[in-house]
PDB file of C-alpha atoms in Angstrom:
ATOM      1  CA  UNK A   3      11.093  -2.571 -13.006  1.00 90.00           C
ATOM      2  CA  UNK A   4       7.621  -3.553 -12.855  1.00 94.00           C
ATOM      3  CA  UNK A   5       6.110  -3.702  -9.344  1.00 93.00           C
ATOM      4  CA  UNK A   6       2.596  -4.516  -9.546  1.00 91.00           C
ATOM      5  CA  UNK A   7      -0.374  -4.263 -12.568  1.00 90.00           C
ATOM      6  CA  UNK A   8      -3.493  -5.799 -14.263  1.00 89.00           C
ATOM      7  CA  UNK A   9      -4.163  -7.540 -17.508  1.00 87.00           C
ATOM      8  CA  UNK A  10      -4.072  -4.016 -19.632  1.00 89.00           C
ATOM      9  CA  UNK A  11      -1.388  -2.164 -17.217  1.00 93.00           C
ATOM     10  CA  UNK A  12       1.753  -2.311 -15.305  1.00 93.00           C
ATOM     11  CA  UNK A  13       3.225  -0.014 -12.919  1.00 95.00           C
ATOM     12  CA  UNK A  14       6.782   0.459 -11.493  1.00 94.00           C
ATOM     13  CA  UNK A  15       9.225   2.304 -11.548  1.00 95.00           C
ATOM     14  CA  UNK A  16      12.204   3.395 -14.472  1.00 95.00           C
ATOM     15  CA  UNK A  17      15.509   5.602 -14.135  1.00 95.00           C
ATOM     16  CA  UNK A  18      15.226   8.275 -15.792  1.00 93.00           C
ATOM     17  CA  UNK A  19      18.928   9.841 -15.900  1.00 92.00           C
ATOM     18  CA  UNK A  20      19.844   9.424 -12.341  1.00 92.00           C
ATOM     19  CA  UNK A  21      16.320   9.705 -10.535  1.00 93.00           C
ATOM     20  CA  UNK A  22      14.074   6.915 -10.521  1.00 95.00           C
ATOM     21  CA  UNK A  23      10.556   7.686 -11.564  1.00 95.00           C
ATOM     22  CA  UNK A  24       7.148   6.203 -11.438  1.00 95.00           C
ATOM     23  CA  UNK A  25       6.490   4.246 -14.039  1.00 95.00           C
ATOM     24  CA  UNK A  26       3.472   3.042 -16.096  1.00 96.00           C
ATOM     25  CA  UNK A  27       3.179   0.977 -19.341  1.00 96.00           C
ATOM     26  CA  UNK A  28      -0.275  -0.607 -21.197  1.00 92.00           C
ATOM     27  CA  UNK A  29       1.435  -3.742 -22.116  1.00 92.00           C
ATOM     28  CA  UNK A  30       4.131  -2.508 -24.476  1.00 92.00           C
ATOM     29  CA  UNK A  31       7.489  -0.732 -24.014  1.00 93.00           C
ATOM     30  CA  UNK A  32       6.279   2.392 -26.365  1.00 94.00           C
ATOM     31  CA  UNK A  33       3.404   3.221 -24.235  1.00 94.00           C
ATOM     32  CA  UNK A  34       5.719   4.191 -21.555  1.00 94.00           C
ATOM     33  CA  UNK A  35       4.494   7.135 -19.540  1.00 94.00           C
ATOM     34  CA  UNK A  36       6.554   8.635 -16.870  1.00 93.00           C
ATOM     35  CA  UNK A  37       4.398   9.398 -13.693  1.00 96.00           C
ATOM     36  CA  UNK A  38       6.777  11.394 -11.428  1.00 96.00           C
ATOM     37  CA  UNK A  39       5.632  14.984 -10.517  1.00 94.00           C
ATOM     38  CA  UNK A  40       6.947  17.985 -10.547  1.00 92.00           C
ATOM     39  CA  UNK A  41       6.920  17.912  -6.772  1.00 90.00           C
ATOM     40  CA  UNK A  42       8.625  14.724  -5.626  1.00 93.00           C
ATOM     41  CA  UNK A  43      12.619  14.895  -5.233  1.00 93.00           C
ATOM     42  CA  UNK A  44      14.356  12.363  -7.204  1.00 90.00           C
ATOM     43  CA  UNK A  45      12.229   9.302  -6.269  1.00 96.00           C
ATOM     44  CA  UNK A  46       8.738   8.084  -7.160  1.00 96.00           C
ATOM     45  CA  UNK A  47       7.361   4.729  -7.122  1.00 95.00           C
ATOM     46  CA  UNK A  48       3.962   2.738  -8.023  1.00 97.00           C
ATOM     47  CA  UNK A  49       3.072   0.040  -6.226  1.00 97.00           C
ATOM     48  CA  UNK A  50      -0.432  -0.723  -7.061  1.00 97.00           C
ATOM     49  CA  UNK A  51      -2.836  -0.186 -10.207  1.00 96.00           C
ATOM     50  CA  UNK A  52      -6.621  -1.108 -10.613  1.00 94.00           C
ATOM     51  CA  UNK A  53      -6.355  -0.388 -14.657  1.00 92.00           C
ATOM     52  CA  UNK A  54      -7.449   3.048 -14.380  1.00 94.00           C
ATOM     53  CA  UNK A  55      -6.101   4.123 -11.220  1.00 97.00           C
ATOM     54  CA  UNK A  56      -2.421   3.933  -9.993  1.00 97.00           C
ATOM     55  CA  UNK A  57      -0.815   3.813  -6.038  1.00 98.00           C
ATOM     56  CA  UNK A  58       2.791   4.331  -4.609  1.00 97.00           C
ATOM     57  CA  UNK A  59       4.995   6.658  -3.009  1.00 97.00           C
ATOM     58  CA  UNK A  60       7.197  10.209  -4.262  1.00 97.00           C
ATOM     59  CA  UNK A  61      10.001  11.068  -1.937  1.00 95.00           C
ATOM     60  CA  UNK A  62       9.654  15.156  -0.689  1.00 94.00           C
ATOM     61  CA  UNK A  63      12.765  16.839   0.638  1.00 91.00           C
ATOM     62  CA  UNK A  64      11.971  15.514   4.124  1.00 90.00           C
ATOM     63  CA  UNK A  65       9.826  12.358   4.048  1.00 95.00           C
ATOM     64  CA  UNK A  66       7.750   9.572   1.950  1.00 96.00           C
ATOM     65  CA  UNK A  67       4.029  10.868   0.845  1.00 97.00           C
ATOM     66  CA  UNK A  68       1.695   8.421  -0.659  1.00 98.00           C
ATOM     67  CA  UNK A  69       0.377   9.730  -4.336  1.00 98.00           C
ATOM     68  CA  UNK A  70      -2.397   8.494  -6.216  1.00 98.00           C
ATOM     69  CA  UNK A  71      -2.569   8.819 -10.384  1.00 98.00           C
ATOM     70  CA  UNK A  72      -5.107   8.509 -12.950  1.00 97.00           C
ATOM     71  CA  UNK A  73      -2.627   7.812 -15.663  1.00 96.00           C
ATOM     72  CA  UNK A  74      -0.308  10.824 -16.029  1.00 97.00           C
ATOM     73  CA  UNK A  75       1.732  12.963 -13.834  1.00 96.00           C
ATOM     74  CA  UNK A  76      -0.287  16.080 -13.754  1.00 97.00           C
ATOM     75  CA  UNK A  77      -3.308  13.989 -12.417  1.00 97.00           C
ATOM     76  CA  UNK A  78      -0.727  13.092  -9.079  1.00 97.00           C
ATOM     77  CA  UNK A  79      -2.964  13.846  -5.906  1.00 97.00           C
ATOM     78  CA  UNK A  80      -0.528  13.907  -2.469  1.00 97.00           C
ATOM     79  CA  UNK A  81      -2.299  11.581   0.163  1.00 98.00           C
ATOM     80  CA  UNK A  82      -0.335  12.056   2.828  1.00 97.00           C
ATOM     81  CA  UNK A  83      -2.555  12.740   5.981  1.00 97.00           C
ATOM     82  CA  UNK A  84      -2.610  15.546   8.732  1.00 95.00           C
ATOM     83  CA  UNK A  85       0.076  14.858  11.437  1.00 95.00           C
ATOM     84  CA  UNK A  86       2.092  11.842   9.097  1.00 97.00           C
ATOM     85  CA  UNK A  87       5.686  12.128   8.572  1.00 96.00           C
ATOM     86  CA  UNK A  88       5.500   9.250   6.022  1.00 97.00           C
ATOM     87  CA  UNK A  89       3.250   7.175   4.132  1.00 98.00           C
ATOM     88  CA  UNK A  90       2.679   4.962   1.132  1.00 98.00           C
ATOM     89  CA  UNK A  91       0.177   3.386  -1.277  1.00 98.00           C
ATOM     90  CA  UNK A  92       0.688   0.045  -1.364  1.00 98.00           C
ATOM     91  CA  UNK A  93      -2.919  -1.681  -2.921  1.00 97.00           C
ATOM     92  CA  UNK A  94      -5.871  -0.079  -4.587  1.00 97.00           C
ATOM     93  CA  UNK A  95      -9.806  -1.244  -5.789  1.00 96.00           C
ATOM     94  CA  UNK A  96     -11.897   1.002  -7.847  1.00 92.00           C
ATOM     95  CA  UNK A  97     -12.878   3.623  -5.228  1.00 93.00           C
ATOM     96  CA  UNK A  98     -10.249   2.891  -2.752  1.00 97.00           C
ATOM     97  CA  UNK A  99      -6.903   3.203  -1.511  1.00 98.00           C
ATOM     98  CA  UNK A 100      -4.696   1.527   1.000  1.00 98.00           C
ATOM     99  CA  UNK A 101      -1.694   1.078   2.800  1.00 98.00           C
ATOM    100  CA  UNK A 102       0.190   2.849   5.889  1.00 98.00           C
ATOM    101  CA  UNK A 103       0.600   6.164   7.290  1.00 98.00           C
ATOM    102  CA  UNK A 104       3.264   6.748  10.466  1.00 98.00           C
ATOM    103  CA  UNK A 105       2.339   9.085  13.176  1.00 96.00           C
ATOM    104  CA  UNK A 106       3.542   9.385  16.116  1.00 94.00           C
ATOM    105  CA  UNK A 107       6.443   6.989  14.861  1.00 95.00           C
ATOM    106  CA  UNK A 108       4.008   4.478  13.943  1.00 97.00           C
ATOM    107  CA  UNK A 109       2.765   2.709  11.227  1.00 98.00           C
ATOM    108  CA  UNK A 110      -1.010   2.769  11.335  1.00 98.00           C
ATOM    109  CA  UNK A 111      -3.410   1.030   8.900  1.00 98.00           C
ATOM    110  CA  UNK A 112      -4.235   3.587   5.975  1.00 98.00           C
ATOM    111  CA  UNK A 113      -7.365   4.033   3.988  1.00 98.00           C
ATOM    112  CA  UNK A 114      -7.820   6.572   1.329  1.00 98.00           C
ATOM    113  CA  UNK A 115     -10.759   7.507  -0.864  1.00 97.00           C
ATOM    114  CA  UNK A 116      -8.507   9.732  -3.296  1.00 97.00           C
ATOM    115  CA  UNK A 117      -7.788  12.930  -1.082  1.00 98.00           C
ATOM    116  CA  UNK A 118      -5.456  13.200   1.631  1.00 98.00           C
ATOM    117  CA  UNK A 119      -8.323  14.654   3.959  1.00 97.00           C
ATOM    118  CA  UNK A 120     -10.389  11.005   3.435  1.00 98.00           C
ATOM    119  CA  UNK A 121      -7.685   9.717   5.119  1.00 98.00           C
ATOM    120  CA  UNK A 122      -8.952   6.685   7.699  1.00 97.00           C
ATOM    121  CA  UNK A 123      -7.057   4.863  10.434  1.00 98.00           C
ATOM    122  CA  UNK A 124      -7.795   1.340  10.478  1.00 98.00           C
ATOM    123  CA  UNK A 125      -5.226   0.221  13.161  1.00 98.00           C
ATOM    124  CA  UNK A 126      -7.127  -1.699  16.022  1.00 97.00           C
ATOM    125  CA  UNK A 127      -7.077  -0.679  19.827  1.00 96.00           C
ATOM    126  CA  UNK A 128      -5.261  -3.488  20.760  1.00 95.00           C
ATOM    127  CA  UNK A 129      -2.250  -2.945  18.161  1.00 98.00           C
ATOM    128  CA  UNK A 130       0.863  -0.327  18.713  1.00 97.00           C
ATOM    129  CA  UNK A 131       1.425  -0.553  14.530  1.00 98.00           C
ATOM    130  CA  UNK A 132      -0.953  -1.915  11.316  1.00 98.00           C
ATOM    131  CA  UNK A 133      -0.131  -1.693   7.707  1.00 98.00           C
ATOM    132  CA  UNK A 134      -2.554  -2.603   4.669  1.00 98.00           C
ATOM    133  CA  UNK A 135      -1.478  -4.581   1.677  1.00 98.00           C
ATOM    134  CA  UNK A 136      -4.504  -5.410  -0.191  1.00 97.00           C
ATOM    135  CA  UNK A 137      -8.349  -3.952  -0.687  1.00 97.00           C
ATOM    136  CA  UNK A 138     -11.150  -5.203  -2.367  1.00 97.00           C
ATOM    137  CA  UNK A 139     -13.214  -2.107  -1.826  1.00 96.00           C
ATOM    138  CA  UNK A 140     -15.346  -3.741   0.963  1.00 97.00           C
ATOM    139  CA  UNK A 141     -12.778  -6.229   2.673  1.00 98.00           C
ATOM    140  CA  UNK A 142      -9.034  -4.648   3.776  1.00 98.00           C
ATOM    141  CA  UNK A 143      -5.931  -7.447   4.637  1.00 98.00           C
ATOM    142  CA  UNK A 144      -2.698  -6.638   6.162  1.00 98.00           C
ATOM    143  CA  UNK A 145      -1.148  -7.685   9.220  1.00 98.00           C
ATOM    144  CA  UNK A 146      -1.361  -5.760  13.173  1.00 98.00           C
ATOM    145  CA  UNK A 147       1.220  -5.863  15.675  1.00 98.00           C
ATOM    146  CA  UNK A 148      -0.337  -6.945  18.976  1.00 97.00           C
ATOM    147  CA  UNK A 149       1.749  -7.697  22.086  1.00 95.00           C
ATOM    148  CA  UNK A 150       4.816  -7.364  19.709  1.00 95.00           C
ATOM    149  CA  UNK A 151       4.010 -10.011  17.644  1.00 96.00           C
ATOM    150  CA  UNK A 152       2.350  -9.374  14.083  1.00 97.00           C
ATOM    151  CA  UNK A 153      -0.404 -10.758  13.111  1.00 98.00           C
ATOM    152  CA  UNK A 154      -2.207 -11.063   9.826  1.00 98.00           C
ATOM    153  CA  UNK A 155      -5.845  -9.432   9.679  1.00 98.00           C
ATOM    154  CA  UNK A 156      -8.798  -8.701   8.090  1.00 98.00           C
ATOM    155  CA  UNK A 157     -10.888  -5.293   7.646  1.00 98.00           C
ATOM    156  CA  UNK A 158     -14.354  -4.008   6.607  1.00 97.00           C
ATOM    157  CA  UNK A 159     -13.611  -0.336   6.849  1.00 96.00           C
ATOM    158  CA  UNK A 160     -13.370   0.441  10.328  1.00 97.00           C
ATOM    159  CA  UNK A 161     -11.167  -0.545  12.857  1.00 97.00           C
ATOM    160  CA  UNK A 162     -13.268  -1.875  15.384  1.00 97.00           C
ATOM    161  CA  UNK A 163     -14.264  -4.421  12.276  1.00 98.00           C
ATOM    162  CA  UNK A 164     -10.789  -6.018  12.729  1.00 98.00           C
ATOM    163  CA  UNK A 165     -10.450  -9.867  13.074  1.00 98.00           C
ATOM    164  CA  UNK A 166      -7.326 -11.477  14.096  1.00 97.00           C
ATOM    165  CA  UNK A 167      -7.109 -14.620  11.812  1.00 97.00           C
ATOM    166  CA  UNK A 168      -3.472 -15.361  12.973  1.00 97.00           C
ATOM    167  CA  UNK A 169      -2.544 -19.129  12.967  1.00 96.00           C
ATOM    168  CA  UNK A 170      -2.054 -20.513  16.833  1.00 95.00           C
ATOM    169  CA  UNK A 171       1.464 -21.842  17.689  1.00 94.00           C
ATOM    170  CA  UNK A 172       2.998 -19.329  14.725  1.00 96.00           C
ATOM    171  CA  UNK A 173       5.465 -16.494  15.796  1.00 96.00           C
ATOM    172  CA  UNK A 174       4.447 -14.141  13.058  1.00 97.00           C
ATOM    173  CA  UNK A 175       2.148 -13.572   9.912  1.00 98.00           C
ATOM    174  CA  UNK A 176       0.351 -10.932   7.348  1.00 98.00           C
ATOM    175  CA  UNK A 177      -2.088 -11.526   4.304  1.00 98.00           C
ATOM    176  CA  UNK A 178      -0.540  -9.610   1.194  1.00 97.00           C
ATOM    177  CA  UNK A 179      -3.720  -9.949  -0.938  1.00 97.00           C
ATOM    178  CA  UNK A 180      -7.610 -10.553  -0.482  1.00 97.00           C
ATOM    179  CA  UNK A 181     -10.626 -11.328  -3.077  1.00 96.00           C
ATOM    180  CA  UNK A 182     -13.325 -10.712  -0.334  1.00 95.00           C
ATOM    181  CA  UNK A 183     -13.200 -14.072   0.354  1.00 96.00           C
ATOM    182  CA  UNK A 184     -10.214 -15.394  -0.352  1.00 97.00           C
ATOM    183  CA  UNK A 185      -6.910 -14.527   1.358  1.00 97.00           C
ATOM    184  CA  UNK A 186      -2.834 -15.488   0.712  1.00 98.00           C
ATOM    185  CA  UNK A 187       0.217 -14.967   2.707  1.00 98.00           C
ATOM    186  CA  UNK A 188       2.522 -15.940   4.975  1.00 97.00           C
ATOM    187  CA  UNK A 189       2.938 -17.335   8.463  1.00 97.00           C
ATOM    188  CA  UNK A 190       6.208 -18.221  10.286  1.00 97.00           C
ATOM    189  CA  UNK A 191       6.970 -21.226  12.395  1.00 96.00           C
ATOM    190  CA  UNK A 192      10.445 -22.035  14.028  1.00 93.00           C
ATOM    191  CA  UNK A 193      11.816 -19.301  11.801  1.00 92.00           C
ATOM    192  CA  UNK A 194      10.799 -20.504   8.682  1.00 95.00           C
ATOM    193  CA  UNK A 195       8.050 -18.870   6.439  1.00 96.00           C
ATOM    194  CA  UNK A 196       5.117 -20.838   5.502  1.00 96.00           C
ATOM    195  CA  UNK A 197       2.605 -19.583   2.847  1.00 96.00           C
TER     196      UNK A 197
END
């Protein structure tokens, strides 16, 4: 299954006997190569590529570590910060990585800049739980959960740069990708999603 790519690449994952693998193709079945390292147990996904570059998850024997590639498996680099018990790639730029990390038992907003020690926490003060779907390098998106309620939000690389762009009168929403200027996704109203 493909799960995210570019123009030149797509990423996802394939079963391979009965594990599942991460996946990566350059447009054609036959330039299949299988990502999943040496270390994960039985499950490996990619979420995210920039062309170059590729973003997901490998399961361990306890827990979910986020793993970066550059295009085969022996280039796999384990992001999974300090103190996490699970964490996950889900959206990459050129120089950057993104998604969540859970400490403590909570999500918190995840930056990477391809080791685990780079590891940032982007989650604002005034949010229990913040995960990351999209980066262009200079602008994060993703959604914050402030008094229970999640919101969708915007990033420059710290989280004290955080701004709550969540519709008034909506019960929910998140921004799943960004351009810098730019941003899509979803906000619910009376139950119903709205993009």
């Amino acid at each position: 299954a493909v799960l995210g790519g570019t123009d030149i690449q797509q990423v996802g994952r394939a079963t391979i006997g009965v594990e599942i693998h991460a996946a990566l193709w350059n447009t054609t079945a036959g330039s299949f190569v299988d990502l999943h390292p040496a270390s994960a147990v039985g499950t490996s996904f990619v979420f995210a590529t920039n062309g170059s570059k590729q973003g997901g998850e490998i399961f361990t024997a306890s827990n979910v570590h986020a793993a970066l590639w550059s295009g085969t498996a022996a280039s796999f680099v384990d992001l999974n910060p300090a103190g996490a018990t699970d964490s996950k790639v889900s959206a990459l730029s050129s120089n950057q990585q993104v998604g969540d990390a859970t400490m403590g038992g909570n999500a918190r907003a995840a930056v990477w800049t391809g080791t685990a020690g780079s590891y940032t926490d982007l989650t604002p003060a005034a949010a229990t739980e913040a995960v990351l779907w999209s980066t262009t390098g200079l602008q994060q998106a993703g959604q914050a959960t402030i008094g229970g309620k999640r919101h969708a939000g915007l990033w420059s690389g710290t989280a004290n740069s955080f701004v709550d762009v969540h519709p008034s009168g909506y019960s929910e929403s998140a921004i799943y990708d960004t351009t810098g200027t730019q941003q899509v996704g979803y906000a619910q109203l009376s139950g119903n999603s709205h993009a």
